[in-house]
CSV table of C-alpha atoms in Angstrom, one decimal:
chain,number,residue,atom,x,y,z
A,1,MET,CA,13.6,-22.5,-30.5
A,2,THR,CA,15.5,-19.2,-31.0
A,3,THR,CA,18.0,-17.4,-28.9
A,4,THR,CA,20.3,-14.4,-28.9
A,5,PRO,CA,24.0,-15.2,-29.4
A,6,GLY,CA,25.9,-15.1,-26.2
A,7,THR,CA,23.0,-16.3,-24.0
A,8,GLU,CA,22.1,-19.7,-22.7
A,9,ASN,CA,18.9,-21.0,-24.4
A,10,PRO,CA,15.8,-20.5,-22.2
A,11,ARG,CA,13.0,-23.0,-22.5
A,12,THR,CA,10.4,-21.8,-25.0
A,13,GLY,CA,7.0,-22.8,-26.2
A,14,PRO,CA,3.6,-21.2,-26.6
A,15,GLY,CA,2.7,-21.5,-22.9
A,16,LEU,CA,6.2,-20.3,-21.7
A,17,ASP,CA,6.2,-17.5,-24.2
A,18,VAL,CA,2.8,-16.2,-22.9
A,19,LEU,CA,4.2,-16.5,-19.3
A,20,ALA,CA,7.3,-14.5,-20.4
A,21,LEU,CA,5.0,-11.8,-21.8
A,22,VAL,CA,3.0,-11.8,-18.6
A,23,CYS,CA,6.2,-11.3,-16.6
A,24,LEU,CA,7.3,-8.5,-19.0
A,25,ILE,CA,3.9,-6.8,-18.5
A,26,PHE,CA,4.0,-7.0,-14.7
A,27,ILE,CA,7.6,-5.9,-14.4
A,28,ALA,CA,7.3,-3.0,-16.9
A,29,SER,CA,4.0,-1.9,-15.2
A,30,SER,CA,5.9,-1.8,-11.9
A,31,LEU,CA,8.4,0.8,-13.2
A,32,ARG,CA,6.1,3.9,-12.9
A,33,PRO,CA,3.5,3.8,-10.1
A,34,ALA,CA,5.8,5.0,-7.3
A,35,ALA,CA,6.2,8.2,-9.4
A,36,SER,CA,2.9,8.7,-11.2
A,37,SER,CA,0.8,8.0,-8.2
A,38,LEU,CA,2.2,10.9,-6.2
A,39,GLY,CA,1.0,13.8,-8.3
A,40,PRO,CA,-2.7,13.4,-7.8
A,41,VAL,CA,-2.3,13.5,-4.0
A,42,LEU,CA,0.7,15.8,-3.8
A,43,ALA,CA,-1.2,18.5,-2.0
A,44,GLU,CA,-2.3,16.0,0.7
A,45,VAL,CA,1.2,14.7,1.1
A,46,GLN,CA,2.5,18.2,1.3
A,47,ALA,CA,0.0,19.1,4.0
A,48,ALA,CA,0.5,15.8,5.9
A,49,PHE,CA,4.2,16.4,6.3
A,50,GLY,CA,4.2,20.2,6.3
A,51,LEU,CA,6.5,20.4,3.3
A,52,ALA,CA,7.7,23.7,1.9
A,53,GLU,CA,7.6,24.4,-1.8
A,54,TRP,CA,11.2,23.6,-2.3
A,55,GLN,CA,10.8,20.3,-0.4
A,56,THR,CA,7.8,19.4,-2.5
A,57,GLY,CA,9.9,20.2,-5.6
A,58,LEU,CA,12.7,17.9,-4.3
A,59,LEU,CA,10.2,15.1,-3.7
A,60,THR,CA,8.9,15.3,-7.3
A,61,ALA,CA,12.6,15.5,-8.5
A,62,LEU,CA,13.5,12.2,-6.8
A,63,PRO,CA,12.6,10.0,-9.8
A,64,GLY,CA,15.1,11.7,-12.0
A,65,LEU,CA,17.8,11.9,-9.3
A,66,ILE,CA,17.6,8.3,-8.3
A,67,PHE,CA,17.2,7.0,-11.9
A,68,ALA,CA,20.3,8.9,-12.8
A,69,GLY,CA,22.4,7.7,-9.9
A,70,CYS,CA,21.2,4.1,-9.7
A,71,GLY,CA,21.1,3.5,-13.5
A,72,PHE,CA,24.8,3.4,-13.6
A,73,LEU,CA,24.8,0.5,-11.1
A,74,ALA,CA,22.5,-1.7,-13.3
A,75,VAL,CA,25.1,-3.1,-15.7
A,76,PRO,CA,27.6,-4.1,-13.0
A,77,LEU,CA,24.8,-5.7,-11.1
A,78,LEU,CA,23.6,-7.5,-14.2
A,79,ARG,CA,27.1,-8.8,-14.8
A,80,ARG,CA,27.6,-10.0,-11.2
A,81,ALA,CA,24.1,-11.3,-10.3
A,82,GLY,CA,22.7,-12.3,-13.6
A,83,LEU,CA,19.3,-11.4,-15.2
A,84,PHE,CA,17.0,-13.3,-12.8
A,85,ALA,CA,18.5,-12.0,-9.6
A,86,SER,CA,18.8,-8.4,-10.9
A,87,LEU,CA,15.2,-8.1,-11.9
A,88,ALA,CA,14.0,-10.0,-8.8
A,89,LEU,CA,15.9,-7.4,-6.7
A,90,SER,CA,14.3,-4.6,-8.7
A,91,CYS,CA,10.8,-5.9,-8.0
A,92,ALA,CA,11.5,-6.4,-4.3
A,93,LEU,CA,12.8,-2.9,-3.8
A,94,ILE,CA,9.8,-1.4,-5.6
A,95,ALA,CA,7.4,-3.5,-3.4
A,96,VAL,CA,9.1,-2.6,-0.2
A,97,GLY,CA,9.3,1.1,-1.0
A,98,ILE,CA,5.7,1.5,-2.2
A,99,GLY,CA,4.3,-0.7,0.6
A,100,ALA,CA,6.2,0.8,3.5
A,101,ARG,CA,6.2,4.5,2.7
A,102,VAL,CA,2.5,4.9,3.4
A,103,LEU,CA,3.0,3.5,6.9
A,104,VAL,CA,5.4,6.1,8.2
A,105,ASP,CA,4.8,9.5,9.8
A,106,SER,CA,7.9,11.5,9.0
A,107,SER,CA,8.8,13.2,5.8
A,108,LEU,CA,12.4,11.8,6.0
A,109,ALA,CA,11.2,8.2,6.2
A,110,PHE,CA,8.7,8.8,3.4
A,111,SER,CA,11.4,10.1,1.2
A,112,VAL,CA,13.9,7.3,2.0
A,113,LEU,CA,11.3,4.6,1.2
A,114,THR,CA,10.3,6.5,-2.0
A,115,VAL,CA,14.0,6.4,-2.9
A,116,THR,CA,14.0,2.6,-2.2
A,117,ALA,CA,11.1,2.1,-4.7
A,118,LEU,CA,12.7,4.4,-7.2
A,119,ALA,CA,16.1,2.5,-7.0
A,120,GLY,CA,14.3,-0.7,-7.9
A,121,MET,CA,12.6,1.1,-10.7
A,122,SER,CA,15.9,2.5,-11.9
A,123,LEU,CA,17.4,-1.0,-12.1
A,124,GLY,CA,14.4,-2.3,-14.0
A,125,ASN,CA,14.5,0.6,-16.5
A,126,VAL,CA,18.0,-0.4,-17.6
A,127,ILE,CA,17.9,-4.2,-17.3
A,128,LEU,CA,14.4,-5.0,-18.7
A,129,PRO,CA,15.4,-4.0,-22.3
A,130,VAL,CA,18.1,-6.7,-22.0
A,131,PHE,CA,15.4,-9.3,-21.1
A,132,VAL,CA,13.3,-8.1,-24.1
A,133,LYS,CA,16.3,-8.5,-26.5
A,134,THR,CA,17.4,-11.9,-25.1
A,135,ARG,CA,14.0,-13.6,-24.5
A,136,PHE,CA,12.4,-12.4,-27.8
A,137,PRO,CA,15.4,-12.1,-30.1
A,138,HIS,CA,13.5,-12.6,-33.4
A,139,ARG,CA,10.3,-10.9,-32.2
A,140,THR,CA,11.7,-7.7,-30.9
A,141,HIS,CA,8.7,-5.7,-32.2
A,142,LEU,CA,6.4,-7.8,-29.9
A,143,GLY,CA,8.8,-7.5,-26.9
A,144,ALA,CA,9.4,-3.7,-27.4
A,145,THR,CA,5.7,-3.0,-27.9
A,146,THR,CA,4.7,-5.0,-24.9
A,147,PHE,CA,7.3,-3.3,-22.8
A,148,THR,CA,6.4,0.3,-23.8
A,149,VAL,CA,2.6,-0.3,-23.6
A,150,SER,CA,3.0,-1.8,-20.1
A,151,LEU,CA,5.1,1.2,-19.0
A,152,GLY,CA,2.2,3.4,-20.2
A,153,LEU,CA,-0.3,1.3,-18.2
A,154,GLY,CA,1.9,1.6,-15.1
A,155,ALA,CA,1.8,5.3,-15.4
A,156,MET,CA,-1.8,5.7,-16.5
A,157,PHE,CA,-3.7,3.7,-13.9
A,158,PRO,CA,-2.0,5.2,-10.8
A,159,ALA,CA,-2.6,8.7,-12.3
A,160,PHE,CA,-6.3,7.9,-12.8
A,161,LEU,CA,-7.1,5.8,-9.7
A,162,THR,CA,-5.0,7.2,-6.9
A,163,ALA,CA,-7.2,10.3,-6.2
A,164,PRO,CA,-10.5,8.4,-6.4
A,165,LEU,CA,-9.1,5.7,-4.1
A,166,ALA,CA,-7.9,8.3,-1.7
A,167,GLU,CA,-11.2,10.1,-1.8
A,168,HIS,CA,-13.2,6.9,-1.4
A,169,PHE,CA,-11.3,5.8,1.7
A,170,ASP,CA,-10.7,9.4,2.9
A,171,ASP,CA,-7.0,8.5,3.2
A,172,TRP,CA,-4.3,9.4,0.7
A,173,ARG,CA,-2.2,6.5,2.1
A,174,VAL,CA,-4.6,4.0,0.7
A,175,GLY,CA,-4.4,5.6,-2.7
A,176,LEU,CA,-0.6,5.4,-2.8
A,177,GLY,CA,-0.2,2.0,-1.0
A,178,ALA,CA,-2.6,0.1,-3.3
A,179,TRP,CA,0.1,0.0,-6.0
A,180,VAL,CA,2.3,-2.4,-4.0
A,181,LEU,CA,0.2,-5.2,-5.6
A,182,VAL,CA,1.8,-4.6,-9.0
A,183,PRO,CA,5.5,-5.3,-8.1
A,184,LEU,CA,4.4,-8.2,-5.9
A,185,ALA,CA,2.6,-9.8,-8.9
A,186,ALA,CA,5.7,-9.1,-11.0
A,187,LEU,CA,8.0,-10.8,-8.5
A,188,ALA,CA,5.7,-13.8,-8.2
A,189,SER,CA,5.4,-14.3,-12.0
A,190,TRP,CA,9.2,-13.8,-12.4
A,191,ILE,CA,9.9,-16.6,-9.9
A,192,VAL,CA,7.5,-18.9,-11.7
A,193,LEU,CA,9.2,-18.1,-15.1
A,194,ARG,CA,12.6,-19.0,-13.5
A,195,ALA,CA,11.3,-22.2,-12.1
A,196,ALA,CA,10.0,-23.1,-15.6
A,197,GLY,CA,13.6,-22.6,-17.0
A,198,SER,CA,12.5,-19.8,-19.3
A,199,VAL,CA,14.7,-16.9,-18.1
A,200,PRO,CA,17.8,-16.3,-20.3
A,201,VAL,CA,21.1,-16.7,-18.6
A,202,LEU,CA,23.8,-14.3,-19.6
A,203,PRO,CA,27.3,-15.8,-19.5
A,204,ARG,CA,30.2,-14.0,-17.8
A,205,PRO,CA,32.5,-12.4,-20.4
A,206,SER,CA,35.5,-14.4,-19.2
A,207,ARG,CA,33.5,-17.6,-19.8
A,208,ASP,CA,32.6,-16.8,-23.3
A,209,PRO,CA,35.8,-17.0,-25.4
A,210,GLN,CA,33.9,-16.7,-28.7
A,211,GLN,CA,32.4,-13.4,-27.8
A,212,ALA,CA,33.9,-10.4,-29.6
A,213,PRO,CA,35.9,-8.1,-27.4
A,214,ALA,CA,34.1,-5.1,-26.2
A,215,PRO,CA,34.8,-1.8,-28.1
A,216,ARG,CA,37.5,0.2,-26.5
A,217,ARG,CA,35.7,3.5,-26.6
A,218,HIS,CA,33.0,4.3,-24.0
A,219,ILE,CA,29.4,4.6,-25.2
A,220,HIS,CA,29.4,8.4,-24.4
A,221,SER,CA,32.1,9.0,-27.0
A,222,THR,CA,29.6,8.3,-29.8
A,223,ALA,CA,27.5,11.2,-31.1
A,224,LYS,CA,24.4,9.0,-31.5
A,225,ALA,CA,24.4,7.9,-27.9
A,226,ARG,CA,24.9,11.5,-26.7
A,227,TYR,CA,21.9,12.7,-28.8
A,228,MET,CA,19.8,9.8,-27.6
A,229,ALA,CA,20.7,10.7,-24.0
A,230,MET,CA,19.7,14.3,-24.5
A,231,PHE,CA,16.5,13.4,-26.2
A,232,PHE,CA,15.7,10.9,-23.4
A,233,GLY,CA,16.5,13.4,-20.7
A,234,LEU,CA,14.4,16.2,-22.2
A,235,GLN,CA,11.4,14.0,-22.7
A,236,SER,CA,11.9,12.8,-19.2
A,237,VAL,CA,11.8,16.4,-17.9
A,238,ASN,CA,8.4,16.7,-19.4
A,239,ALA,CA,7.2,13.3,-18.0
A,240,TYR,CA,8.3,13.8,-14.4
A,241,VAL,CA,7.2,17.4,-14.2
A,242,GLN,CA,3.8,16.2,-15.4
A,243,PHE,CA,3.7,13.3,-12.9
A,244,GLY,CA,4.6,15.6,-10.0
A,245,TRP,CA,3.1,19.0,-10.9
A,246,LEU,CA,0.5,18.8,-13.7
A,247,PRO,CA,-2.5,18.0,-11.4
A,248,GLN,CA,-1.5,20.9,-9.2
A,249,ILE,CA,-1.3,23.2,-12.3
A,250,TYR,CA,-4.9,22.2,-13.1
A,251,ARG,CA,-6.0,22.5,-9.5
A,252,ASP,CA,-4.6,26.0,-9.2
A,253,ALA,CA,-6.5,26.8,-12.4
A,254,GLY,CA,-9.8,25.9,-10.7
A,255,LEU,CA,-10.3,22.2,-11.3
A,256,ASP,CA,-11.2,19.9,-8.4
A,257,PRO,CA,-8.7,17.1,-7.4
A,258,VAL,CA,-10.4,14.3,-9.2
A,259,ALA,CA,-10.7,16.3,-12.4
A,260,ALA,CA,-7.1,17.3,-12.2
A,261,GLY,CA,-6.2,13.6,-11.8
A,262,VAL,CA,-8.3,12.9,-14.9
A,263,MET,CA,-6.2,15.4,-16.9
A,264,LEU,CA,-3.0,13.6,-15.8
A,265,THR,CA,-4.7,10.3,-16.8
A,266,ILE,CA,-5.4,11.7,-20.3
A,267,VAL,CA,-1.7,12.7,-20.6
A,268,THR,CA,-0.5,9.3,-19.4
A,269,LEU,CA,-3.1,7.5,-21.6
A,270,GLY,CA,-0.9,8.4,-24.5
A,271,GLY,CA,1.4,5.7,-23.3
A,272,LEU,CA,-1.0,3.1,-24.8
A,273,PRO,CA,-1.2,4.2,-28.4
A,274,GLY,CA,2.3,5.6,-28.1
A,275,GLY,CA,3.5,2.2,-26.8
A,276,PHE,CA,2.0,0.5,-29.9
A,277,LEU,CA,2.9,3.1,-32.5
A,278,ALA,CA,6.3,4.6,-31.5
A,279,PRO,CA,8.2,1.3,-31.6
A,280,GLN,CA,6.8,0.5,-35.0
A,281,ILE,CA,7.7,4.0,-36.3
A,282,ILE,CA,11.3,3.7,-34.9
A,283,MET,CA,12.1,0.1,-35.6
A,284,ARG,CA,10.6,0.0,-39.1
A,285,GLY,CA,12.0,3.4,-40.0
A,286,LEU,CA,8.7,5.0,-40.9
A,287,ALA,CA,9.8,8.6,-41.1
A,288,PRO,CA,11.1,8.6,-37.5
A,289,ARG,CA,12.5,12.1,-37.7
A,290,PHE,CA,9.2,13.6,-38.8
A,291,PHE,CA,7.3,11.9,-35.9
A,292,LEU,CA,9.8,12.8,-33.3
A,293,VAL,CA,9.6,16.5,-34.2
A,294,SER,CA,5.8,16.3,-34.3
A,295,PHE,CA,5.9,15.1,-30.7
A,296,SER,CA,7.8,18.2,-29.8
A,297,VAL,CA,5.5,20.5,-31.6
A,298,SER,CA,2.5,19.0,-29.8
A,299,ALA,CA,4.1,19.4,-26.4
A,300,VAL,CA,4.9,23.0,-27.1
A,301,ALA,CA,1.3,23.6,-28.0
A,302,GLY,CA,0.0,21.9,-24.9
A,303,TYR,CA,2.2,24.0,-22.6
A,304,LEU,CA,1.2,27.2,-24.4
A,305,GLY,CA,-2.4,26.3,-23.8
A,306,LEU,CA,-1.7,25.8,-20.1
A,307,LEU,CA,0.1,29.1,-20.0
A,308,LEU,CA,-2.5,31.2,-21.8
A,309,ALA,CA,-5.9,29.6,-20.9
A,310,PRO,CA,-5.5,26.6,-18.6
A,311,ALA,CA,-9.2,26.3,-17.7
A,312,SER,CA,-10.7,27.1,-21.0
A,313,ALA,CA,-9.9,23.8,-22.8
A,314,PRO,CA,-8.2,21.6,-20.2
A,315,VAL,CA,-8.8,18.4,-22.1
A,316,LEU,CA,-7.3,19.8,-25.3
A,317,TRP,CA,-4.1,20.8,-23.6
A,318,ALA,CA,-3.9,17.3,-21.9
A,319,VAL,CA,-4.4,15.6,-25.3
A,320,LEU,CA,-1.6,17.7,-26.9
A,321,LEU,CA,0.7,16.8,-24.0
A,322,SER,CA,-0.4,13.2,-24.3
A,323,TYR,CA,0.7,13.0,-28.0
A,324,GLY,CA,4.0,14.8,-27.0
A,325,GLY,CA,4.5,11.9,-24.5
A,326,PHE,CA,4.9,9.5,-27.4
A,327,ALA,CA,8.5,10.6,-27.2
A,328,PHE,CA,9.1,8.3,-24.3
A,329,PRO,CA,8.4,4.9,-26.0
A,330,ALA,CA,10.2,6.3,-29.0
A,331,ALA,CA,13.2,7.0,-26.9
A,332,LEU,CA,13.2,3.4,-25.5
A,333,ALA,CA,12.7,2.0,-29.0
A,334,LEU,CA,15.8,4.0,-30.2
A,335,ILE,CA,17.9,2.2,-27.7
A,336,THR,CA,16.9,-1.2,-29.1
A,337,SER,CA,16.9,-0.2,-32.8
A,338,ARG,CA,20.1,1.8,-32.8
A,339,THR,CA,22.2,-1.0,-31.2
A,340,ARG,CA,22.9,-4.6,-32.2
A,341,ALA,CA,24.9,-6.6,-29.7
A,342,VAL,CA,23.3,-7.4,-26.4
A,343,SER,CA,26.3,-5.9,-24.5
A,344,ILE,CA,26.1,-2.7,-26.5
A,345,THR,CA,22.3,-2.5,-25.8
A,346,ALA,CA,22.9,-2.9,-22.1
A,347,ARG,CA,25.7,-0.3,-22.0
A,348,THR,CA,23.7,2.1,-24.2
A,349,SER,CA,20.6,1.7,-22.1
A,350,ALA,CA,22.5,2.4,-18.9
A,351,PHE,CA,24.2,5.5,-20.4
A,352,VAL,CA,21.2,7.0,-22.1
A,353,GLN,CA,18.8,6.5,-19.2
A,354,SER,CA,21.2,7.5,-16.4
A,355,THR,CA,22.5,10.5,-18.2
A,356,GLY,CA,19.1,11.5,-19.4
A,357,TYR,CA,17.6,11.3,-15.9
A,358,ILE,CA,20.2,13.7,-14.7
A,359,LEU,CA,18.5,16.2,-17.0
A,360,ALA,CA,15.1,14.9,-15.8
A,361,ALA,CA,16.0,15.5,-12.2
A,362,LEU,CA,16.6,19.2,-12.9
A,363,GLY,CA,13.1,19.7,-14.3
A,364,PRO,CA,10.9,19.2,-11.2
A,365,LEU,CA,13.5,21.0,-9.1
A,366,ALA,CA,13.5,24.0,-11.5
A,367,VAL,CA,9.7,24.1,-11.5
A,368,GLY,CA,9.5,24.0,-7.7
A,369,ALA,CA,12.2,26.8,-7.4
A,370,LEU,CA,10.6,29.0,-10.1
A,371,LEU,CA,7.1,28.5,-8.6
A,372,GLY,CA,8.5,29.3,-5.1
A,373,VAL,CA,10.2,32.5,-6.3
A,374,SER,CA,7.6,33.8,-8.6
A,375,GLY,CA,4.4,32.5,-7.1
A,376,SER,CA,3.1,31.9,-10.6
A,377,TRP,CA,3.0,29.1,-13.2
A,378,THR,CA,4.2,31.4,-16.0
A,379,PRO,CA,8.0,31.0,-15.6
A,380,PRO,CA,7.8,27.1,-15.1
A,381,LEU,CA,5.6,26.8,-18.2
A,382,ILE,CA,7.9,29.0,-20.3
A,383,LEU,CA,10.8,26.7,-19.2
A,384,LEU,CA,8.8,23.6,-20.3
A,385,ILE,CA,8.1,25.2,-23.7
A,386,VAL,CA,11.8,25.6,-24.2
A,387,VAL,CA,12.5,22.1,-23.1
A,388,SER,CA,10.0,20.7,-25.5
A,389,ALA,CA,11.5,22.6,-28.4
A,390,LEU,CA,14.9,21.3,-27.6
A,391,MET,CA,13.4,17.8,-27.4
A,392,GLY,CA,12.4,18.0,-31.0
A,393,LEU,CA,15.9,19.0,-32.1
A,394,THR,CA,17.7,16.2,-30.2
A,395,GLY,CA,15.1,13.7,-31.4
A,396,TYR,CA,15.7,14.7,-35.0
A,397,LEU,CA,19.5,14.1,-34.5
A,398,SER,CA,18.9,10.8,-32.5
A,399,ALA,CA,16.9,9.2,-35.3
A,400,ALA,CA,19.6,9.5,-37.9
A,401,PRO,CA,20.5,6.2,-39.7
A,402,GLY,CA,23.2,4.0,-38.2
A,403,THR,CA,23.9,2.3,-34.9
A,404,VAL,CA,26.0,2.9,-31.8
A,405,ASP,CA,27.9,-0.3,-32.7
A,406,ASP,CA,28.9,1.2,-36.1
A,407,GLU,CA,30.3,4.4,-34.5
A,408,LEU,CA,32.2,2.3,-31.9
A,409,ALA,CA,33.6,0.1,-34.7
A,410,GLU,CA,34.6,3.0,-36.9
A,411,ALA,CA,36.5,4.6,-34.0
A,412,GLY,CA,38.1,1.3,-33.1
């Protein structure tokens, strides 16, 4: 049995390890459906609640806004409540938000319940990498790959199936509400894993006298963490604009709703090969700077295609954006590979994701505002081209050798 220093040994074994991976799959898969399921039925939601363009833009910006605000609460929650209770709360909030928002008739209630789901997702975004590092300390490649692939699945299936479900039942509420099953399954499997004694227990700092004192400097004082936050934020701008607006871009170009949902599915499908390949590239040091820049170049090409000829080769543009989306699992892998101590991983995860999502929140808002002012997709797409180019630059800087721990130690 192996464990990470500073944690109480969880029970392990072939069966329990499989169960832990199942939990990881379900919880990680719960961290995207509330966001990625909305885009395919955005027009229907907008019509049902009579939303103006700026209100729709605000709705699509909620993931970034909530992830930024609630992400900072994850580490204090983890310290006070522990790993089990923190992730259990995450799953419960997601389930309540997704399940209840389709039952209401006002835009305000819909937004509040969406915020509830996104708050749970935000906590899980930050805390789940700590579970990966503590439960699979000597198999981090397996844990990181399972994590990122499952995130991709959680984005892909809602993007692909929400519109067909809504069309089949002639009700967009069914298409959105079906995804409550994922966090419910996550919560159930997490409780079973706890009952089996296989959830790591993180000790309180005051009860761990052998633990090295935390570095005096804040994570944001290190250049590497700042570059990682900018890279994470810029790739998140792309991701959440795509979740919220890409199907509408294709629909305005002449594609029907199901075909537009398929284009988003192709984009999110990149989460599967990206989830397998990006962690290996980053954690094994396989020319990471080259690949991070290549993700940027591909995204720029995809947006140029949507700008110049969106309906002429829609699948090609979606494929290019899909490869550009490899930046997301790469950004998560950077958090794990560029930190060593569990406490630094947690703090870096909170800083990078919360700060990055502040940038991400501005993307859908800017797209909605530009669309409302211009009545054209040209200004938003030009903005996304610039964002993708900057993503390549910050990715190149983020992937430089060294760790956040090293920079903190040098300053200390």
